[in-house]
Coordinates of C-alpha atoms in Angstrom, one line a residue:
X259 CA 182.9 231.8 224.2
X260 CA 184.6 233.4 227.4
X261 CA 181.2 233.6 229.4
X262 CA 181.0 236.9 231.5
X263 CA 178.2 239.4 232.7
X264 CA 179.2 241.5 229.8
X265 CA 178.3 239.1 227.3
X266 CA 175.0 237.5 229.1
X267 CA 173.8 241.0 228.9
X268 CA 174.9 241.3 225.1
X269 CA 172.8 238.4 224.0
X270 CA 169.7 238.8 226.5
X271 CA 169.5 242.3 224.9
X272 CA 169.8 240.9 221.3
X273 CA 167.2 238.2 221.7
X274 CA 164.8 240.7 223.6
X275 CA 164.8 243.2 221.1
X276 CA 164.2 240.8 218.0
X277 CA 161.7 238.9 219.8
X278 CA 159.9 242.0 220.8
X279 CA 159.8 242.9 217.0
X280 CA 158.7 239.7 215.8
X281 CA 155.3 240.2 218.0
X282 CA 154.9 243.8 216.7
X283 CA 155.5 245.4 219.8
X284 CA 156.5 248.7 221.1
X285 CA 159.0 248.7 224.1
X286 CA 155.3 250.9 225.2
X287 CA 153.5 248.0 224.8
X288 CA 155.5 245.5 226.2
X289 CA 155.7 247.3 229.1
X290 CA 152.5 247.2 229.7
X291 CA 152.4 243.2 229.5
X292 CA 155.2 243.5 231.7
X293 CA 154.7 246.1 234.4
X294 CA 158.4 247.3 233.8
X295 CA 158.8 250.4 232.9
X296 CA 159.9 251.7 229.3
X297 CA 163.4 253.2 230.1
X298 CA 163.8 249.7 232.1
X299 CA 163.3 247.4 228.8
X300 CA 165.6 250.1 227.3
X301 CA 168.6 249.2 229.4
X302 CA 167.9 245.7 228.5
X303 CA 167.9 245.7 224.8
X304 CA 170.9 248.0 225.0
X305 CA 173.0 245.8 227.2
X306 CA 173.2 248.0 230.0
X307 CA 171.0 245.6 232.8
X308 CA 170.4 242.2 233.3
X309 CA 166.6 241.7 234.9
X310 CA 167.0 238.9 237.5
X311 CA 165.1 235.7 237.1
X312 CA 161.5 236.8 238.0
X313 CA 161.7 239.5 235.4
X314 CA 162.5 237.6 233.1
X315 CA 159.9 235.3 233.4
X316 CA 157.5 238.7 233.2
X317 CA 159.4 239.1 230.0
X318 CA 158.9 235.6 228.8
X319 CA 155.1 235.8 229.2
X320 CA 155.1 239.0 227.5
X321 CA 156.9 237.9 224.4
X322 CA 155.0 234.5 224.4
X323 CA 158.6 232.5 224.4
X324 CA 159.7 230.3 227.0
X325 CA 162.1 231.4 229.6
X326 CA 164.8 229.3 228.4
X327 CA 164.3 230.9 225.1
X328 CA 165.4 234.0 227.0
X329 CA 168.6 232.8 228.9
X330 CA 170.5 230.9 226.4
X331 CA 173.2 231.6 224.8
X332 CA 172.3 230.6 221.1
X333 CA 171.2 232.8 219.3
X334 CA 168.3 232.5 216.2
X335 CA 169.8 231.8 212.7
X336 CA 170.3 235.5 211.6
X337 CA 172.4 235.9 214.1
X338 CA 174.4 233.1 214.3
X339 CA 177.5 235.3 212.7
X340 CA 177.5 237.2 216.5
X341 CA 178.2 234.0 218.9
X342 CA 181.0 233.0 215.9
X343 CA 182.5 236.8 216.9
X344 CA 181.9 236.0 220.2
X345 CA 183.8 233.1 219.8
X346 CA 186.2 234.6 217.9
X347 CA 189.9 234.9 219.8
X348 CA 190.3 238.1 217.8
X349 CA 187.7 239.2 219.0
X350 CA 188.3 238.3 222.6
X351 CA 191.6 239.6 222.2
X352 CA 190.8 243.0 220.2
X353 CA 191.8 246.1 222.4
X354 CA 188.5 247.6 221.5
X355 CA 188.8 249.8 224.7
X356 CA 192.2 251.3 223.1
X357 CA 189.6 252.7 220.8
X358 CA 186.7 254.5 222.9
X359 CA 184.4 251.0 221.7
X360 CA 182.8 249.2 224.0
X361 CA 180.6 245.7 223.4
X362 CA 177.3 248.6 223.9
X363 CA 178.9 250.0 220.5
X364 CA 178.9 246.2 218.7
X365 CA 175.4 245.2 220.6
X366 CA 174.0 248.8 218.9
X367 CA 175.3 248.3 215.3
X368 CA 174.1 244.3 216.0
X369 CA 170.3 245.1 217.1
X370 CA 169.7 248.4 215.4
X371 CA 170.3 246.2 211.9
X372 CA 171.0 242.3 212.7
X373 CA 170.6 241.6 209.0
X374 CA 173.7 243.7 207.7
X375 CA 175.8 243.6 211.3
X376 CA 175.5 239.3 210.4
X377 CA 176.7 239.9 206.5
X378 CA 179.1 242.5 208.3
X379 CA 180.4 239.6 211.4
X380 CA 180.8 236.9 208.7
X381 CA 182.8 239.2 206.2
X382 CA 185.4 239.8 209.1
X383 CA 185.5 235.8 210.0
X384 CA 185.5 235.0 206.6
X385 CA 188.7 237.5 205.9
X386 CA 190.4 236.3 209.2
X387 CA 190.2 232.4 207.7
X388 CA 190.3 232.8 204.0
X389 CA 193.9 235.0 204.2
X390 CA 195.1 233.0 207.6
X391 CA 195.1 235.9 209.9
X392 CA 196.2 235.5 212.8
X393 CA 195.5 237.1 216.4
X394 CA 198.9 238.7 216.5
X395 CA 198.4 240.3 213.4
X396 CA 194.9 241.9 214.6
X397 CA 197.0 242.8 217.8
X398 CA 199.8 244.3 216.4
X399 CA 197.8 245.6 212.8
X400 CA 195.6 247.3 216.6
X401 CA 199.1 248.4 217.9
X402 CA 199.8 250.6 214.6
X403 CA 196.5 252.0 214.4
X404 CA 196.8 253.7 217.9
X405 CA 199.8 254.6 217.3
X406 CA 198.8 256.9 214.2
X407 CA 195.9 257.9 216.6
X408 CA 198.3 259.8 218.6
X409 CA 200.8 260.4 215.7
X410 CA 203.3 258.5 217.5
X411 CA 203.7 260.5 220.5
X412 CA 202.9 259.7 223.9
X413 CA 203.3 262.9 226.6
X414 CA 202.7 260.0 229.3
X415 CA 206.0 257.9 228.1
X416 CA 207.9 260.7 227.4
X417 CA 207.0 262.2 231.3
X418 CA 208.3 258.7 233.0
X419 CA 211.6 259.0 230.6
X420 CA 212.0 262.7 231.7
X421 CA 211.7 261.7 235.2
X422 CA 213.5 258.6 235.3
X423 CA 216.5 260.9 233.8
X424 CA 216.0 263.6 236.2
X425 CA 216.6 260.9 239.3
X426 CA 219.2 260.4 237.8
X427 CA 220.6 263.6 236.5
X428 CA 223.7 264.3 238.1
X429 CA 225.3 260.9 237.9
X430 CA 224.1 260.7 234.3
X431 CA 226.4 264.1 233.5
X432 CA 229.2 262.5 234.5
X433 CA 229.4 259.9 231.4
X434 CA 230.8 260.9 228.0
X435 CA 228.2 260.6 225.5
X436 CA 225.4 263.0 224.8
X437 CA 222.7 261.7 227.1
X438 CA 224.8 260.5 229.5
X439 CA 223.6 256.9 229.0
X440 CA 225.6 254.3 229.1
X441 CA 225.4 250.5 229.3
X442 CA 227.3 250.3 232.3
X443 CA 224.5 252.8 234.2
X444 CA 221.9 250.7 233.1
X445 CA 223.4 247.7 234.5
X446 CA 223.8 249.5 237.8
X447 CA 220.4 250.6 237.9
X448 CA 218.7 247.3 236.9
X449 CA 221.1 245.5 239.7
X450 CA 221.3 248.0 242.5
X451 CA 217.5 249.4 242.1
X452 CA 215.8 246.6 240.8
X453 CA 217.5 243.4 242.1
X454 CA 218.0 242.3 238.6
X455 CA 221.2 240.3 237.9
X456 CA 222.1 241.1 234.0
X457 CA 224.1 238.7 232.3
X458 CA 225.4 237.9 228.7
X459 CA 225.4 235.1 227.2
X460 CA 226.4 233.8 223.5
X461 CA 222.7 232.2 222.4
X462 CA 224.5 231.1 219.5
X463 CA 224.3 227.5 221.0
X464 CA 220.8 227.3 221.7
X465 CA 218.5 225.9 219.2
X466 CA 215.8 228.8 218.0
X467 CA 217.2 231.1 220.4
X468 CA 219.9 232.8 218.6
X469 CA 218.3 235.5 217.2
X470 CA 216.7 236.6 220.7
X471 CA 218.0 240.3 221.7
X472 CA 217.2 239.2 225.6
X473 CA 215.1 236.5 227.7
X474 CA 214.2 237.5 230.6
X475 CA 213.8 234.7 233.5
X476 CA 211.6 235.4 236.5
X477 CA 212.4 233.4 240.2
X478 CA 214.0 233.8 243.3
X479 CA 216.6 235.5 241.6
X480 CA 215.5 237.8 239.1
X481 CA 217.5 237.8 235.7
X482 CA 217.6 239.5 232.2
X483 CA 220.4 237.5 229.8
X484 CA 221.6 239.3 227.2
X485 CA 222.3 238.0 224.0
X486 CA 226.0 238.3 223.9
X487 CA 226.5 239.2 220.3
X488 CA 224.5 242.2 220.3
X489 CA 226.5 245.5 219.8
X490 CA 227.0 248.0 222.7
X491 CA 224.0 250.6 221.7
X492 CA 221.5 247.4 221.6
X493 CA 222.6 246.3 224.8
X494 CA 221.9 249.6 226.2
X495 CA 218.6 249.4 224.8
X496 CA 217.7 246.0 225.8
X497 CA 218.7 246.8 229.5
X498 CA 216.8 250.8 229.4
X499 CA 213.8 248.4 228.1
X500 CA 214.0 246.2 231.1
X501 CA 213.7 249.2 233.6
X502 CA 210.9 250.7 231.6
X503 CA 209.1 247.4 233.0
X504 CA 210.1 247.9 236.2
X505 CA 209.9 252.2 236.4
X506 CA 206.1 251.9 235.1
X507 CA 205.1 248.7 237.1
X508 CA 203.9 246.9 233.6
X509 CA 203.5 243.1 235.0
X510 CA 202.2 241.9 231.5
X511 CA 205.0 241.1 229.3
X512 CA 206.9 238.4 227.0
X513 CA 209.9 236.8 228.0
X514 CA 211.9 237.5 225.1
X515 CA 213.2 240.1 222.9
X516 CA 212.2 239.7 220.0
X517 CA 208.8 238.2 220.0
X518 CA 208.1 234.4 220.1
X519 CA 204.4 234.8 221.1
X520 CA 201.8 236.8 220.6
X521 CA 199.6 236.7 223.2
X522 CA 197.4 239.7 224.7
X523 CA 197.0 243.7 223.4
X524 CA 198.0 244.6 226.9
X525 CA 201.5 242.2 226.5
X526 CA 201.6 244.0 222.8
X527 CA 200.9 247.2 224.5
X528 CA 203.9 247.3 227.4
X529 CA 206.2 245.5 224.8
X530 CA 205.7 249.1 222.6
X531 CA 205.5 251.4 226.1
X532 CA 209.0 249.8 227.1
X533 CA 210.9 250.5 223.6
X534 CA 209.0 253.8 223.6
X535 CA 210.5 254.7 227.1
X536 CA 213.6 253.6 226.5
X537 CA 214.0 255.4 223.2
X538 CA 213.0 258.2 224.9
X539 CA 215.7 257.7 228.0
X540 CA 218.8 257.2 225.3
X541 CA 217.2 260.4 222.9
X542 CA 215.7 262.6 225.4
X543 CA 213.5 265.1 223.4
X544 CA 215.3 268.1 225.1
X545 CA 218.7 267.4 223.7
X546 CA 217.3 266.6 220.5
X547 CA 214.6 269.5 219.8
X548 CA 217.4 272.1 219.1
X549 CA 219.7 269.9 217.0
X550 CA 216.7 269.1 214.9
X551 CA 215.2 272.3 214.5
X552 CA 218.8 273.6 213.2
X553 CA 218.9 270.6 210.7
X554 CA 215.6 271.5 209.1
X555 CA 217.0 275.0 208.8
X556 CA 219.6 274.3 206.4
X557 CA 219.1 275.0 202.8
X558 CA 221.1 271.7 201.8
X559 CA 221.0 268.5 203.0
X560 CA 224.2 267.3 204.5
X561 CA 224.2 263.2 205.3
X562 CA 227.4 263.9 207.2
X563 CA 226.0 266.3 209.4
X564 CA 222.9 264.0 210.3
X565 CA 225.3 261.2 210.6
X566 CA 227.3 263.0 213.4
X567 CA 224.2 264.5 215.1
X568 CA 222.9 260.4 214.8
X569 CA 226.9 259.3 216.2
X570 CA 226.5 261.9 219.5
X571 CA 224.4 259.2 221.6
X572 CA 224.5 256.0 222.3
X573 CA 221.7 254.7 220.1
X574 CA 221.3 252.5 217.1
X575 CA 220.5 253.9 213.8
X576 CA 217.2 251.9 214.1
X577 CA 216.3 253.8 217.3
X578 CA 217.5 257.1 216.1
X579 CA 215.6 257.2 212.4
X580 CA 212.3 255.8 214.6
X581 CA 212.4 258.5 217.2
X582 CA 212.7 261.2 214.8
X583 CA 209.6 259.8 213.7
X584 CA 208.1 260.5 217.0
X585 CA 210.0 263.5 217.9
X586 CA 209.5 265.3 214.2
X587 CA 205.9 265.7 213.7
X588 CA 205.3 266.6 217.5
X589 CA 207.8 269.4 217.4
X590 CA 207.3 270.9 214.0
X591 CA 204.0 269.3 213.4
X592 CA 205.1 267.4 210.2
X593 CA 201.9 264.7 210.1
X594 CA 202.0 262.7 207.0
X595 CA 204.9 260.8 206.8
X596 CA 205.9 257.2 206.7
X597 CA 208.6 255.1 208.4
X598 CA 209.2 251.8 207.1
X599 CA 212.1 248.6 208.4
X600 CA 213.2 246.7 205.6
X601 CA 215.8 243.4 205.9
X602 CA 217.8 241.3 203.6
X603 CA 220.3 238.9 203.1
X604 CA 223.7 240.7 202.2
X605 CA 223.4 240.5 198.0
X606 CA 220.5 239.0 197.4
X607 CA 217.5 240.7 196.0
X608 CA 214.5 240.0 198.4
X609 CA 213.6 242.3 200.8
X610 CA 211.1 241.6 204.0
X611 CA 208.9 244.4 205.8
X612 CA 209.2 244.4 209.6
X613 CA 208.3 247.5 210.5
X614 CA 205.9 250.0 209.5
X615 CA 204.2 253.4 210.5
X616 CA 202.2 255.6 207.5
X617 CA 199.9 258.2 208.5
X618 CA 199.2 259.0 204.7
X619 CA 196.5 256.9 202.3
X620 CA 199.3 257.7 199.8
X621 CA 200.6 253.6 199.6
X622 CA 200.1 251.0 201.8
X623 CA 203.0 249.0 202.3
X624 CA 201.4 246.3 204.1
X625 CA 198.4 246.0 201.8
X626 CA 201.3 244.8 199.3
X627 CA 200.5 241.2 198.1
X628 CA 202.9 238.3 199.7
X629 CA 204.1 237.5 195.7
X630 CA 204.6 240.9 194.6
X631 CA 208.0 242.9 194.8
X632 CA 208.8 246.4 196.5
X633 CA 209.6 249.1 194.4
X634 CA 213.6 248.7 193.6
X635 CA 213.6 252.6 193.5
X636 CA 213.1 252.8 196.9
X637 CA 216.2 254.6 198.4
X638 CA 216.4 252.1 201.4
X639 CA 216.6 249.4 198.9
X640 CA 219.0 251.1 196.8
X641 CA 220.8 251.6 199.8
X642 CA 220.7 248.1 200.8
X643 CA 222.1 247.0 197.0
X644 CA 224.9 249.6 198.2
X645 CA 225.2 247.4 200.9
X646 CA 225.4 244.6 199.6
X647 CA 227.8 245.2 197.0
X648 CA 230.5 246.5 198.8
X649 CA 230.2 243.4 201.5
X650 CA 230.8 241.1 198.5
X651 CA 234.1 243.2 197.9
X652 CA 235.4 242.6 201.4
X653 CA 234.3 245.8 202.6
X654 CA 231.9 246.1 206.0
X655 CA 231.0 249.7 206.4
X656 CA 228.8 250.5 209.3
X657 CA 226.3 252.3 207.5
X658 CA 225.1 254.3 204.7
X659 CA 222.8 257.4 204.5
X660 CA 220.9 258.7 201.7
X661 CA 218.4 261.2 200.8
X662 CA 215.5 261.1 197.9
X663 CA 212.7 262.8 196.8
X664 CA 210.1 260.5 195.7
X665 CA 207.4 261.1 193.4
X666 CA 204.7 258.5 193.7
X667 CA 203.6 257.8 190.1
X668 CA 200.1 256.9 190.5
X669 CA 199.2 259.6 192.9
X670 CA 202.0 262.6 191.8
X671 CA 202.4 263.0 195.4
X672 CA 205.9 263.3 196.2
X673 CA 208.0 262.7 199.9
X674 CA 211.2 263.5 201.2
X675 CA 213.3 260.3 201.9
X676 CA 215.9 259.4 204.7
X677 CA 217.5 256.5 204.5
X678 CA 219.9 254.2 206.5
X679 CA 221.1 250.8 205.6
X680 CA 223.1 248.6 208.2
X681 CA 224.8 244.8 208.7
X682 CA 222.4 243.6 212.1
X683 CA 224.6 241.6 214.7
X684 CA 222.6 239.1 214.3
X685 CA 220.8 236.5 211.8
X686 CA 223.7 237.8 209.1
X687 CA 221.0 240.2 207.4
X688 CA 221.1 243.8 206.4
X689 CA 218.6 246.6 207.7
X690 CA 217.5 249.2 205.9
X691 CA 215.1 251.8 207.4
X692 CA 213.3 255.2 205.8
X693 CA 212.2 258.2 207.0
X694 CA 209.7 260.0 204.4
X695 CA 207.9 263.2 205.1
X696 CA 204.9 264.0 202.0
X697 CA 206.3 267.5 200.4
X698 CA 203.6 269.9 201.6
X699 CA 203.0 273.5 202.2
X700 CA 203.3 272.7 206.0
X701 CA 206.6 270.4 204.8
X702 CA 208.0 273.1 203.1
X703 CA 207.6 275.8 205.4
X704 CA 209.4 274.0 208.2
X705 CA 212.1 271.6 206.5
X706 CA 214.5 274.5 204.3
X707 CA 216.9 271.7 202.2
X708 CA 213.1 270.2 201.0
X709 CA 214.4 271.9 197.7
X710 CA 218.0 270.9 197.4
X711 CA 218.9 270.2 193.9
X712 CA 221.5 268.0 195.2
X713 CA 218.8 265.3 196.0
X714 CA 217.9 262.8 193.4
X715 CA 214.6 262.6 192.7
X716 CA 213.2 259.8 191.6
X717 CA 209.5 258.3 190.4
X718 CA 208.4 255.1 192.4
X719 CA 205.7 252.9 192.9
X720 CA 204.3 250.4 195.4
X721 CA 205.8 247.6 193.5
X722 CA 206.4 246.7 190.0
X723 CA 203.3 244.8 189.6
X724 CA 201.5 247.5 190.0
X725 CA 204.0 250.1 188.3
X726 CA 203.3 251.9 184.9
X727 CA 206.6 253.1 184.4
X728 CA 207.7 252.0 180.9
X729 CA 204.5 250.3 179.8
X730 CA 203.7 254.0 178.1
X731 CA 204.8 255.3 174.9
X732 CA 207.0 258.2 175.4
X733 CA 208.1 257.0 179.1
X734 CA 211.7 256.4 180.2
X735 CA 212.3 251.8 180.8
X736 CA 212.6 251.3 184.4
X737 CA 216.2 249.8 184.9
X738 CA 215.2 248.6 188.1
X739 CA 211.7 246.2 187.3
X740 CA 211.9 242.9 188.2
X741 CA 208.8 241.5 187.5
X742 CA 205.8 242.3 184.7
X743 CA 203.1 245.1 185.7
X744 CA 200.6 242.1 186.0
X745 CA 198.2 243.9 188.3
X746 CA 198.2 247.1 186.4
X747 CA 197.8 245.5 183.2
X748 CA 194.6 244.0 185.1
X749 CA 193.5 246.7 186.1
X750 CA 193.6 248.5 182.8
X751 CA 191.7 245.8 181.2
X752 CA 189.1 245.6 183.5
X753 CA 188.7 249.2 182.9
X754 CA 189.0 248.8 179.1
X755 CA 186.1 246.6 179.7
X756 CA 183.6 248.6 181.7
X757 CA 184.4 251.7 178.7
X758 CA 183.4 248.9 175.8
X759 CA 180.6 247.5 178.2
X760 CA 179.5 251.3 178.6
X761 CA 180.0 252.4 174.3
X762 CA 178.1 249.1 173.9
X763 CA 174.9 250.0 176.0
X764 CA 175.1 254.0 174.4
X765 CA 175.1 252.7 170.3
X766 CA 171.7 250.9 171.4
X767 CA 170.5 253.2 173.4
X768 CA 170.8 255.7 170.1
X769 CA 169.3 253.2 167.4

């Protein structure tokens, strides 16, 4: 355990209270063994002071312990679970600050009732080992959570983008694309402001490197290498990402791009500020406000029109789906809605999740088990067949966009789907990425085409394990399942169970 004032006053204030208890004492009454006052003990116990050494001997004599009992660290059997959290590097490592928690909050729930905080610690430790969490996963499973805390908009990152810009505003008119943001400016900025020297290089030949975007090398001579097969929009946003570091003084950060390690919230934290920022830099919200708000105005969906809108700036269609969904449900104030990163190998029928954000309870794509398999009626994995098939043909189109209204079967709620599949520059995999927005009254006040009969609609699931589609008489066979509906079907005999269970205890109840 990572020893600091904070903690020595956590566990003093634990031990005081249940000792206190054990005698049958008020905080009155021990303060009259004492001579410290009542509002004095009261910081104690609630973590808030730490008595020095002579009272704390008054406190020993009080309590009839020893004052060794007092100051050390281990705590009595009930509350062992607390010094395992303590422990814990999750714990260590958890941004609970992020949140409005501090250790007071923990040290309350822990000494108002020990016995269920100790069921409640070892539940969380027993969790973390039994399913192999890791500390990344806490941080980044963190990183999510705030971000659907502020619905994925941050006025702060979107001020330093809008200033950065406006330093630069006049040179940035002069290039061609929409923003005015170009590789080439970047490069400038990161060599001429910054002292950066940016080079590309072909990791190809480097041994569990190759898939890196950029590695950044600190020293005499600053550098940021750039992965050399990376396309001419993710080189711009590799080297906007570099100056985010630099514009907002963020010291704490990986080397690379992509991750290798997971190592502090804070590192997390700046790794998301920086994409944020430059995101935000290559799709300033003031260009894109009135293009959006005329898209939502049409009465039809039009995937060409979005797909030159997307083509105007100098962006991935990664980083243009994803800032839509930070830009949409600012602007218009669209709030439930799910974006989710899918990636496979060209053709074959196994699809990874590397990216999610869902601010409905409507599914939960990462509460999906590691042997179960995504709903194949998802558009973006439709897409991605698309994909696939016409890259077995010989053909390598750039992308593909598609729309789909999807109608969750176990819930009837239903979402309006954008999709974009792509061939990545690197690791020879496809991307495929969705937009959904639930179809609501606010939904369809705002988004006109949210009717277009020219959109398939289509009923989905989680994944087929869990999917009912077909297993019913009078419902349509799914072309699309791949495996059995084997958590459904237990599911529906567990419940068949708890109905006979129930009839059982009713005909005896009656005779």
């Amino acid at each position: 355990m990572e020893i600091n004032s904070e903690s020595l006053r956590f566990i003093l204030g634990i031990k005081l209270k249940q000792f206190r208890q054990e005698k049958g004492l008020s905080l009155k009454d021990l303060s009259g063994k004492t001579g410290l006052s009542v509002s004095y003990l009261s910081e104690i116990e609630k973590g808030k002071k730490y008595p020095k050494p002579e009272k704390i001997i008054l406190l020993a004599h009080g309590l009839g312990r020893s004052f060794d009992e007092l100051v050390s660290l281990q705590l009595e059997d009930d509350n062992n679970p607390v010094t395992a959290l303590l422990n814990s590097p999750v714990f260590n490592e958890f941004p609970l600050q992020q949140f409005g928690i501090t250790l007071t909050d923990i040290f309350d729930l822990v000494t108002n009732t020990p016995s269920k905080a100790g069921a409640f610690v070892r539940t969380l430790l027993e969790i973390g080992r039994n399913y192999d969490m890791e500390v990344e996963h806490f941080l980044l499973a963190s990183l999510r959570s705030y971000q659907k805390m502020h619905m994925n908009y941050f006025e702060e990152l979107e001020e330093a983008a809008s200033d950065f810009r406006g330093e630069y505003q006049d040179k940035l008119a002069q290039n061609q694309n929409k923003s005015g943001i170009t590789k080439e400016f970047l490069e400038e900025v990161l060599e001429q402001r910054f002292n950066v020297k940016v080079i590309y290089e072909d990791l190809s030949g480097q041994p569990g490197l190759e898939s890196l975007r950029s590695i950044w090398v600190d020293g005499p001579v600053e550098k940021v290498v750039v992965n050399a097969k990376l396309t001419n929009q993710q080189r711009t946003f590799a080297l906007a990402r570099e100056i985010g570091y630099r514009y907002m003084n963020l010291k704490d950060r990986p080397a690379t791009s992509s991750w290798m390690k997971v190592e502090s919230f804070d590192m997390v934290y700046n790794n998301f500020k920086v994409s944020y920022f430059a995101g935000a830099v290559i799709l300033p919200e003031s260009l894109l406000k009135p293009e959006l708000t005329e898209l939502l105005g049409q009465e039809r969906w039009d995937s060409d029109r979005f797909v030159a809108m997307m083509n105007q700036y100098n962006a991935t269609p990664e980083m243009f789906l994803h800032r839509l969904s930070q830009l949409i449900p600012h602007i218009f104030k669209l709030k439930r809605l799910h974006y989710l990163r899918l990636q496979n190998e060209g053709g074959v029928d196994s699809f990874h999740l590397t990216k999610e954000l869902n601010t409905t309870n409507i599914f939960v794509p990462r509460g999906i088990g590691p042997n179960e398999h995504h709903c194949r009626r998802w558009v973006s994995i439709s897409l991605l067949h698309e994909l696939g098939e016409q890259q077995k043909q010989g053909k390598q189109p750039n992308v593909l966009v598609a729309a789909q209204r999807s109608k969750f079967m176990a819930s009837g709620e239903e979402f309006f789907n954008i999709a974009i599949a792509r061939p990545l520059s690197l690791d020879n995999l496809n991307s495929g990425m969705t937009l959904g927005f639930q179809i609501d009254e606010p939904f369809k006040s705002k988004v006109k085409f949210w009717n277009d009969p020219e959109v398939p609609q289509m009923n989905v699931n989680e994944t087929c394990e869990r999917c009912p589609l077909g297993e019913l008489d009078g419902q349509p066979k799914c072309e699309s399942r791949i495996a059995p509906p084997s958590i459904l079907q237990r599911r529906d005999s567990q419940k068949q169970r708890e109905a006979n269970l129930k009839s059982f205890i009713a005909a005896h109840q009656r005779s």
